[in-house]
PDB file of C-alpha atoms in Angstrom:
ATOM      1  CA  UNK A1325     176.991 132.041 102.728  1.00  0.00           C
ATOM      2  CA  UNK A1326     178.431 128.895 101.427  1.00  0.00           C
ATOM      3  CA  UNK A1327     181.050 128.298  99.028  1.00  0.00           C
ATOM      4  CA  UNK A1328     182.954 125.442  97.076  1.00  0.00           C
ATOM      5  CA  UNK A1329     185.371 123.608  99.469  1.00  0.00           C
ATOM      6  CA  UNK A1330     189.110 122.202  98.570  1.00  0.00           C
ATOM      7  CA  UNK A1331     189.571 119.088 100.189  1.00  0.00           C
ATOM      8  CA  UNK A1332     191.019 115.542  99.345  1.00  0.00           C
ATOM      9  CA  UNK A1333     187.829 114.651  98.099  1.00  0.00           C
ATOM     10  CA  UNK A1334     187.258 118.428  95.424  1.00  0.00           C
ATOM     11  CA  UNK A1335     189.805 120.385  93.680  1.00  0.00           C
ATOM     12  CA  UNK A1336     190.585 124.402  93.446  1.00  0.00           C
ATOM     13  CA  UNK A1337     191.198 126.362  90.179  1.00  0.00           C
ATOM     14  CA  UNK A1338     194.657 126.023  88.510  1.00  0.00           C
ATOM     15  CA  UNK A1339     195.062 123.147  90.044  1.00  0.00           C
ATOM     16  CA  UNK A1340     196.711 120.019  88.129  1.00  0.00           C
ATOM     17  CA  UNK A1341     194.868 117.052  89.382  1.00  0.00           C
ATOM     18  CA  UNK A1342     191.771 116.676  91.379  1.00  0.00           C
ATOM     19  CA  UNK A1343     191.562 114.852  94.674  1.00  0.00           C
ATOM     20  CA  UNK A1344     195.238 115.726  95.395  1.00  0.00           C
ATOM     21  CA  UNK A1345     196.384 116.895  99.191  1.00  0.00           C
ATOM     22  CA  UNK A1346     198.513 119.982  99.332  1.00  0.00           C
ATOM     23  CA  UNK A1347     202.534 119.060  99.637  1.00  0.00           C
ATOM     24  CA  UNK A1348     203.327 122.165 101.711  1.00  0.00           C
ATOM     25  CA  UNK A1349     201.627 124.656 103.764  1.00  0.00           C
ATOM     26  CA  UNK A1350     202.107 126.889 100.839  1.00  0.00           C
ATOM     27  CA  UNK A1351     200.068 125.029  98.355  1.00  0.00           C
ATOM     28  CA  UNK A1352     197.392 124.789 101.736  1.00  0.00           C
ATOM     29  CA  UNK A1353     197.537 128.578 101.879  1.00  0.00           C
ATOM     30  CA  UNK A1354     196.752 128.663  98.243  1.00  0.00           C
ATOM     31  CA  UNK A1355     193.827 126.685  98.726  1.00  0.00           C
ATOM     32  CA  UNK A1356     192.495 128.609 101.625  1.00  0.00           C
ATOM     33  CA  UNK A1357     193.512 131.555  99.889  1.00  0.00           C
ATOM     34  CA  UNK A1358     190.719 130.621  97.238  1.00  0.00           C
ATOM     35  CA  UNK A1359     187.800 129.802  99.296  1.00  0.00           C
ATOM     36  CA  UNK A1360     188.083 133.048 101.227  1.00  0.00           C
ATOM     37  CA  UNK A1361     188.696 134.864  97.828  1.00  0.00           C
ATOM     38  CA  UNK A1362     185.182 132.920  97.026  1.00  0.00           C
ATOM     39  CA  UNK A1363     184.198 133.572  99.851  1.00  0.00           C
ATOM     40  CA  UNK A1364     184.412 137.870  99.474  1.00  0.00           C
ATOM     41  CA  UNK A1365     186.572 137.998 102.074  1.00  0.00           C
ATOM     42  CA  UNK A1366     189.355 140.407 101.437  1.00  0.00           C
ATOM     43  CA  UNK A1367     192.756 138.445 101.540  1.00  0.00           C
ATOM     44  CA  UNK A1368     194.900 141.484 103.166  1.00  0.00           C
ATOM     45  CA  UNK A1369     192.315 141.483 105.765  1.00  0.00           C
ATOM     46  CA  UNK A1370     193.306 140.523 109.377  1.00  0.00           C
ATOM     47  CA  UNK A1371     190.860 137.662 108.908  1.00  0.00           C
ATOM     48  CA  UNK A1372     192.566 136.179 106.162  1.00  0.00           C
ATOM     49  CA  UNK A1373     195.946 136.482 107.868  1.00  0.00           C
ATOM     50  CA  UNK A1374     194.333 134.585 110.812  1.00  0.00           C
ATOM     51  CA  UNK A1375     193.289 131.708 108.954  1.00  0.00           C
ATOM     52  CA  UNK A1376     196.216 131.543 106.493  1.00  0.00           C
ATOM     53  CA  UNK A1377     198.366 131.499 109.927  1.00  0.00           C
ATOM     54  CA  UNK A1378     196.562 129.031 111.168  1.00  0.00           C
ATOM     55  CA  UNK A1379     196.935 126.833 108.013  1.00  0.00           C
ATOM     56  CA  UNK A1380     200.278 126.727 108.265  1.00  0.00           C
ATOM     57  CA  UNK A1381     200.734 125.585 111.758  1.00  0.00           C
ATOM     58  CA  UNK A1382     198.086 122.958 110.940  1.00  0.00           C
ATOM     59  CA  UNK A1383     199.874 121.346 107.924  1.00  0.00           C
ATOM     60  CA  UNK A1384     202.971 122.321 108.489  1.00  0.00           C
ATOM     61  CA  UNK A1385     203.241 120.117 111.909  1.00  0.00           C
ATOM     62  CA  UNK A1386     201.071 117.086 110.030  1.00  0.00           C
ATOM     63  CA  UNK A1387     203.901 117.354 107.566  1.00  0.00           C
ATOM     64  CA  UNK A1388     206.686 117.760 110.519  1.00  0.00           C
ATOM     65  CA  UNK A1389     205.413 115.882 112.985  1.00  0.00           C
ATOM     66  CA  UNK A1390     201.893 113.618 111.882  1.00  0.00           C
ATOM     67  CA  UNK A1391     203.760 111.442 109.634  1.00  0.00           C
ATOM     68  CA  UNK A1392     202.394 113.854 106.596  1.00  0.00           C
ATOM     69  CA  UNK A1393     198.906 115.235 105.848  1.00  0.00           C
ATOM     70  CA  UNK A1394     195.868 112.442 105.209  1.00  0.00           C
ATOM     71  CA  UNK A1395     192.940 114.775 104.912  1.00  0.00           C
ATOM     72  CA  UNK A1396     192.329 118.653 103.988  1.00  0.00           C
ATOM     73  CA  UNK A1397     189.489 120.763 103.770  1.00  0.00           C
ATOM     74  CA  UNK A1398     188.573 124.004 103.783  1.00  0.00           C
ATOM     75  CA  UNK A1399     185.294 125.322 103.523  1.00  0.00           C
ATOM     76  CA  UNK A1400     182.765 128.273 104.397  1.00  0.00           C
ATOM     77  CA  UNK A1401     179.322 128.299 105.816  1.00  0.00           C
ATOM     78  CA  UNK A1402     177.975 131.130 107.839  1.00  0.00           C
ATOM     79  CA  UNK A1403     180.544 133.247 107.827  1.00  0.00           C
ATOM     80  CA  UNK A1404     182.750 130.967 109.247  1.00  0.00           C
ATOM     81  CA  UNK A1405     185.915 128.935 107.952  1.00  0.00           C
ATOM     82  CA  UNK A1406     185.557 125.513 108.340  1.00  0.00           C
ATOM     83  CA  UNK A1407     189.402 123.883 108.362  1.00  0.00           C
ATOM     84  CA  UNK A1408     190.112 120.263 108.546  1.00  0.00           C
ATOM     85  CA  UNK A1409     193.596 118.475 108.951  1.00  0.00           C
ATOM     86  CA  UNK A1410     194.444 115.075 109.136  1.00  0.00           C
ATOM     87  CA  UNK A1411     197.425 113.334 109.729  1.00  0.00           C
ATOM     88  CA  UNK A1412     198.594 109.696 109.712  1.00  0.00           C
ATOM     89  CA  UNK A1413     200.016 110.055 114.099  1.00  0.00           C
ATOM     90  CA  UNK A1414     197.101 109.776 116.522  1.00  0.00           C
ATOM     91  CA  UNK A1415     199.064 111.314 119.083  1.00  0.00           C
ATOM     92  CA  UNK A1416     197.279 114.516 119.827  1.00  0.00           C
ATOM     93  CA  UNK A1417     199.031 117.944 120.219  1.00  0.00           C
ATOM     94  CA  UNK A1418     200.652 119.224 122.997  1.00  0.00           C
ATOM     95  CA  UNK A1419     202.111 122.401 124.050  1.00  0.00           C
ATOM     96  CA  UNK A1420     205.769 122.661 124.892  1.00  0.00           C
ATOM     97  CA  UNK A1421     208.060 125.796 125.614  1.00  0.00           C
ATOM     98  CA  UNK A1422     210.931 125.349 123.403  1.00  0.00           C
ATOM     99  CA  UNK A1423     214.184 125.972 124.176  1.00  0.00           C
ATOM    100  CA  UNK A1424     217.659 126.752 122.655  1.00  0.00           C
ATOM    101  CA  UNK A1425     218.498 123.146 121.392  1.00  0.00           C
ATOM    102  CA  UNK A1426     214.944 122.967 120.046  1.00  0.00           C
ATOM    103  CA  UNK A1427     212.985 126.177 119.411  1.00  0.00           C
ATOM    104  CA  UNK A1428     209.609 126.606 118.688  1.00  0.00           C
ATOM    105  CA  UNK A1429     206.205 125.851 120.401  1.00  0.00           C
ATOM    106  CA  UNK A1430     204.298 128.486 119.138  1.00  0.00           C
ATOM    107  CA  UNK A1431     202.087 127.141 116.839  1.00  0.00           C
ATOM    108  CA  UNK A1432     199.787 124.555 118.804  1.00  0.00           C
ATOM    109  CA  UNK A1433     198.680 127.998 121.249  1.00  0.00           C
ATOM    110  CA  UNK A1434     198.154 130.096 118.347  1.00  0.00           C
ATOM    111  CA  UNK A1435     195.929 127.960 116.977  1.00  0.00           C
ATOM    112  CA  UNK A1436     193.588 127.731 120.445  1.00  0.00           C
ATOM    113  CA  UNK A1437     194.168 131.358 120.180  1.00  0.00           C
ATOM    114  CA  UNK A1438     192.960 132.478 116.649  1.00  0.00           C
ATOM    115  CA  UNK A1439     190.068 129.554 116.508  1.00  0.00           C
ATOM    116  CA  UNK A1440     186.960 130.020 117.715  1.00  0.00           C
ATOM    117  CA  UNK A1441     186.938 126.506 118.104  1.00  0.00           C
ATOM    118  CA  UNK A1442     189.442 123.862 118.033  1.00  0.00           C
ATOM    119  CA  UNK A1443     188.152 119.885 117.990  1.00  0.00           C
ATOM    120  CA  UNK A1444     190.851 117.131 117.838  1.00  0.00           C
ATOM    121  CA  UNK A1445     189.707 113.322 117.047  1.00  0.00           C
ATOM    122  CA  UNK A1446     191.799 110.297 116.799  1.00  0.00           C
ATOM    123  CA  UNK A1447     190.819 107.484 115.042  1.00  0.00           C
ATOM    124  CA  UNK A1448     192.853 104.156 113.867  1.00  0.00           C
ATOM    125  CA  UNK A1449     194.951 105.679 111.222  1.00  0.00           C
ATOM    126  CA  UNK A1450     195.923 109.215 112.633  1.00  0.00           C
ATOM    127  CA  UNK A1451     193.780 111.925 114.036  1.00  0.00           C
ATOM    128  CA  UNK A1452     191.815 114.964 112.575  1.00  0.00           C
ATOM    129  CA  UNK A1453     191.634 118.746 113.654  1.00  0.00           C
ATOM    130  CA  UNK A1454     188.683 120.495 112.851  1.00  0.00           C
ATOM    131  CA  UNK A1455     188.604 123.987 113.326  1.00  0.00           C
ATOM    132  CA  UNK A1456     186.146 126.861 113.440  1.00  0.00           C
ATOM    133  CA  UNK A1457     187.550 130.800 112.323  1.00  0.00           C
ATOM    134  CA  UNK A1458     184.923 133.918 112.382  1.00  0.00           C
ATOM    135  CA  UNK A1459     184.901 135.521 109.359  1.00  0.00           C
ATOM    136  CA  UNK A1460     182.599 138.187 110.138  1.00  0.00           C
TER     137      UNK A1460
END
């Protein structure tokens, strides 16, 4: 099964102007949110929670921490979700244990943990993570 993607390159439905990156990880989840819809796969399914998680740890550190979000993508070919974010830091991600002064460090080990696979590449302007989510 293969369906449209919504990247920097394509547009989704509804939305205003083509070739435009989401802002937020909510307009990402929308996004996503369409190509799994596309997709038949059931969006109150624990699949879809997965990947829509998974999307916002993704953009939401480019935006926090990459210097803001360069590339997106989002597509599906057998029955798996294809997710792409770039951002303009080439540092990769690390985990960290946060603490009281600054909380957090969740996100990078959920990601490892939902993915089936998780592929990071830096290249002169940033770095890209590519991930691989099941759907079936």
């Amino acid at each position: 099964m293969t369906t449209p993607s919504t990247s920097d390159d394509s547009w989704s439905p509804g939305e205003r102007r083509p070739g435009r990156l989401p802002e937020s990880a909510a307009a990402a989840r929308a996004r996503v949110c369409e190509v799994l819809r596309l997709a038949g796969v059931g969006l109150d399914s624990v699949i879809a929670a997965d990947a829509l998680l998974v999307t916002s740890e993704l953009v939401t550190n480019a935006i926090r921490h990459g210097g803001g979000i360069t590339l997106f993508r989002a597509d599906v070919a057998d029955d798996v979700l294809l997710l792409s974010i770039g951002d303009a830091d080439p540092r990769l991600p690390a985990p960290r244990t946060g603490t009281v002064e600054r909380p957090g460090g969740y996100g990078w080990p959920l990601v490892q943990r939902l993915a089936e696979r998780v592929d990071c590449r830096t290249h002169p302007d940033g770095k890209t993570i590519n991930t691989v989510l099941r759907l079936a």
